[in-house]
mmCIF file of C-alpha atoms in Angstrom:
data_model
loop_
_atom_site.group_PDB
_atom_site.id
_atom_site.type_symbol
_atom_site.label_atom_id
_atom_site.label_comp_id
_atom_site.label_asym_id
_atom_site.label_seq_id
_atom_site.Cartn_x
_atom_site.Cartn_y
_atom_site.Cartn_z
ATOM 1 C CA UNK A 1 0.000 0.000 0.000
ATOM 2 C CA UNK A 2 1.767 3.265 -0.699
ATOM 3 C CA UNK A 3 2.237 6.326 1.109
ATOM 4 C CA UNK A 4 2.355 10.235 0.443
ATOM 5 C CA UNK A 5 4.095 12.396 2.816
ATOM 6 C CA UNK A 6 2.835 15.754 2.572
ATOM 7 C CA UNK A 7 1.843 18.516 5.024
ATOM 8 C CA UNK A 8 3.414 16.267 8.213
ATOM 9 C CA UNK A 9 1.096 13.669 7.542
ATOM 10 C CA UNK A 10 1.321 9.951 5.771
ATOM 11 C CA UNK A 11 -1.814 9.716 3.285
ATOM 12 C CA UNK A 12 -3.079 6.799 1.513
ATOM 13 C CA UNK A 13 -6.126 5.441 -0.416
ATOM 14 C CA UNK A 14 -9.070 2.831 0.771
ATOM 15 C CA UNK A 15 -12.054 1.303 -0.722
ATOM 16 C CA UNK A 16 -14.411 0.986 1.673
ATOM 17 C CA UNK A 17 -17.427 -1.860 1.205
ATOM 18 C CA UNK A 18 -20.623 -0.876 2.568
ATOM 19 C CA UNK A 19 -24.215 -3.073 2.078
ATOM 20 C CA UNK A 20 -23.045 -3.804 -1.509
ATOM 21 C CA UNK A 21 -21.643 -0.423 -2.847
ATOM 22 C CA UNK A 22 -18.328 0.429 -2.564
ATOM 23 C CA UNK A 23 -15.830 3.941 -2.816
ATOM 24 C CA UNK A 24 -12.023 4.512 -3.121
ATOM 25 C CA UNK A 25 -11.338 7.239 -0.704
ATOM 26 C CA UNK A 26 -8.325 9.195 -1.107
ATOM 27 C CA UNK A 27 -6.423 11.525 1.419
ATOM 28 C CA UNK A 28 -7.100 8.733 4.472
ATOM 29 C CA UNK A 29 -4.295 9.882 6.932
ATOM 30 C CA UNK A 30 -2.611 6.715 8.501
ATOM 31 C CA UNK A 31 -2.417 7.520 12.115
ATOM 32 C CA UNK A 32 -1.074 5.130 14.879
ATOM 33 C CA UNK A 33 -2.755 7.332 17.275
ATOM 34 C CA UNK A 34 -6.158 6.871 16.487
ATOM 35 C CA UNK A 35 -7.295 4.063 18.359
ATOM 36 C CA UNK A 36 -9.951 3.302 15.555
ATOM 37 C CA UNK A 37 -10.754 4.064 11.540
ATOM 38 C CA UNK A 38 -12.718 7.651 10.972
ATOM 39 C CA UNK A 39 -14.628 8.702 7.523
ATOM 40 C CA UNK A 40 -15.462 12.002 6.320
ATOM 41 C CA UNK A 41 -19.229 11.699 6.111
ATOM 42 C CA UNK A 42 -19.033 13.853 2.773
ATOM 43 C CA UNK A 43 -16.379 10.983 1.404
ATOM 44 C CA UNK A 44 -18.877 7.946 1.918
ATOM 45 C CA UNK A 45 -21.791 9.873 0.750
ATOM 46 C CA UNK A 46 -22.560 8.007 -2.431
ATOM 47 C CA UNK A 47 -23.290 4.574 -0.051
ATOM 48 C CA UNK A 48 -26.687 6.285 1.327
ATOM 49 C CA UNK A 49 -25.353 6.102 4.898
ATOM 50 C CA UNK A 50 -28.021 7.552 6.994
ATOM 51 C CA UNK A 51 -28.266 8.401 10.425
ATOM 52 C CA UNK A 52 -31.236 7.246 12.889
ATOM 53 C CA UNK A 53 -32.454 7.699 16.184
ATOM 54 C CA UNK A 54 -31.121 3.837 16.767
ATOM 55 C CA UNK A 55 -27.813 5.269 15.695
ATOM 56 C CA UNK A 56 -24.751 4.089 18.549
ATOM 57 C CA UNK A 57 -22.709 7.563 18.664
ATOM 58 C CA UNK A 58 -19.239 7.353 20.590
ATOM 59 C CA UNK A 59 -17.539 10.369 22.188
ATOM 60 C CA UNK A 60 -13.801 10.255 21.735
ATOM 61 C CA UNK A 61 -10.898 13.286 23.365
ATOM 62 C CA UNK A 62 -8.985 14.309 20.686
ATOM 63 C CA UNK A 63 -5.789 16.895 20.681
ATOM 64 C CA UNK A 64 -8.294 19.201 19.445
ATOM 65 C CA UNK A 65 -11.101 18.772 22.185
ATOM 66 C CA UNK A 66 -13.846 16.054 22.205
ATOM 67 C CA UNK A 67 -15.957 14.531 19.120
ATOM 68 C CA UNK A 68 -18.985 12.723 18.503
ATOM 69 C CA UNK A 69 -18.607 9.752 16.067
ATOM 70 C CA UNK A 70 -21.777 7.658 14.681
ATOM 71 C CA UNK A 71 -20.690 3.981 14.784
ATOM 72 C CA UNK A 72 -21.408 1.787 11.473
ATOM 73 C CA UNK A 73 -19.779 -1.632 10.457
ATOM 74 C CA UNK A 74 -18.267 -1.921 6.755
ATOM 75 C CA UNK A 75 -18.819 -5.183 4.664
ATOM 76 C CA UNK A 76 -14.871 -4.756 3.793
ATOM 77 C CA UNK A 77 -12.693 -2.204 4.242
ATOM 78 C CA UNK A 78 -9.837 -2.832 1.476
ATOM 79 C CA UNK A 79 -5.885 -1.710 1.952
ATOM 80 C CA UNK A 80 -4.148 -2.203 -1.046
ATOM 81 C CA UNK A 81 -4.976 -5.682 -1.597
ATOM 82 C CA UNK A 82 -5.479 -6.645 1.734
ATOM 83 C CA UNK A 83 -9.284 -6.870 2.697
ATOM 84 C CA UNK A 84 -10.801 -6.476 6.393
ATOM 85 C CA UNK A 85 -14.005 -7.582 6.641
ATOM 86 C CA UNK A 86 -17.166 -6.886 8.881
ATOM 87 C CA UNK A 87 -14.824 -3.805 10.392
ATOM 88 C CA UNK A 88 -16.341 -0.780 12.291
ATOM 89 C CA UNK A 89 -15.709 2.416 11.291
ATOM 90 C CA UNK A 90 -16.829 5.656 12.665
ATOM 91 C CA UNK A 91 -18.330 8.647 10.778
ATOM 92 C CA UNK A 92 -16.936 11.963 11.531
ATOM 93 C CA UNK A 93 -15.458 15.074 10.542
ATOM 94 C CA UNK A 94 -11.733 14.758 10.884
ATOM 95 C CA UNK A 95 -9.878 17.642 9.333
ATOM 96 C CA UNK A 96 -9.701 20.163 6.479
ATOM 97 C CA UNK A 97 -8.695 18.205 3.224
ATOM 98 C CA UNK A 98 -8.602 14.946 5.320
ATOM 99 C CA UNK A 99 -11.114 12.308 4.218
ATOM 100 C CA UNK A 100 -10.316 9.969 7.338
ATOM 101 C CA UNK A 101 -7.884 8.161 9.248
ATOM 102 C CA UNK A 102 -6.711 5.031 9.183
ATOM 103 C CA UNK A 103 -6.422 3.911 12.893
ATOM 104 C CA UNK A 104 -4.685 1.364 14.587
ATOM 105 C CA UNK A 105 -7.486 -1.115 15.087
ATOM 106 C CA UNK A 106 -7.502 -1.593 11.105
ATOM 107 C CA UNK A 107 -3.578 -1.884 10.939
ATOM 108 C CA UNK A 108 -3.268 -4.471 14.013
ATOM 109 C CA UNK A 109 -6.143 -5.949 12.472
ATOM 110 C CA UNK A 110 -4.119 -6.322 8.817
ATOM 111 C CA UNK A 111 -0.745 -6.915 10.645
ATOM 112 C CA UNK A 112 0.454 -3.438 9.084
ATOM 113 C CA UNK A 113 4.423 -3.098 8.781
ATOM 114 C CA UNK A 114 5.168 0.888 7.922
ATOM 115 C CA UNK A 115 7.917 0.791 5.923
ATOM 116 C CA UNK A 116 8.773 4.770 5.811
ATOM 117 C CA UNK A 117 12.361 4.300 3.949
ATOM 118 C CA UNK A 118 9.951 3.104 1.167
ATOM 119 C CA UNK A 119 6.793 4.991 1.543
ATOM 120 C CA UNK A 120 4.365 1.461 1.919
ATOM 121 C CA UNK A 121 2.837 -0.271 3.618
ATOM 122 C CA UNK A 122 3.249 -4.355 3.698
ATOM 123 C CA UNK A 123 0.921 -6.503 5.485
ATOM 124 C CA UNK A 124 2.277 -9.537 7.329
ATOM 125 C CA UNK A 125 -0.975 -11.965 8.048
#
């Protein structure tokens, strides 16, 4: 999986799965200290995600003070070629020009290896 380092951050590309559609997101900012994965509710728009009153919304404490996340589970969340399935993601605003991050639940999940010298990432399950 390859990585861009630009503006202090390491961006990459998914393709997230979601009751039978699927998107490639760009600008997904790999961050090891995100405890879990984050979408841009703007970059998933095209799967009809909608929110409900049944909706499970988590508060997380961020650097930049607290956030409310809606909870939803992906069919398959796809790195490179490496596919996680039945993952939960949360839906979220994350940052200007940021379309999510890619937290460490979905890179212990994949057995991630960041390989900076190279710019990749290699997955070792």
């Amino acid at each position: 999986m390859k990585l861009e380092y630009r503006d202090g951050f390491l961006f990459t590309s998914i393709i997230v799965q979601y009751h039978g559609k699927s998107i490639k997101i760009d600008n997904i900012v790999v961050d090891t200290g995100a405890s879990y994965c984050i979408i841009e509710p703007n970059a998933i728009e095209s799967l009809g995600i909608t929110s409900s009153k049944h909706d499970e919304i988590e508060i997380f404490y961020g650097v930049n003070g607290i956030y409310s996340y809606i909870k939803r589970t992906a069919d398959c969340i796809m790195l490179d070629q490496f596919a996680l399935n039945d993952i939960s993601f949360y839906i979220g605003t994350v940052d200007d020009n940021i379309n999510g991050l890619l937290g460490l639940d979905a890179l212990i999940k994949s057995g991630a290896l960041i390989d900076l010298k190279n710019m990749k990432i290699v997955f070792n399950i």
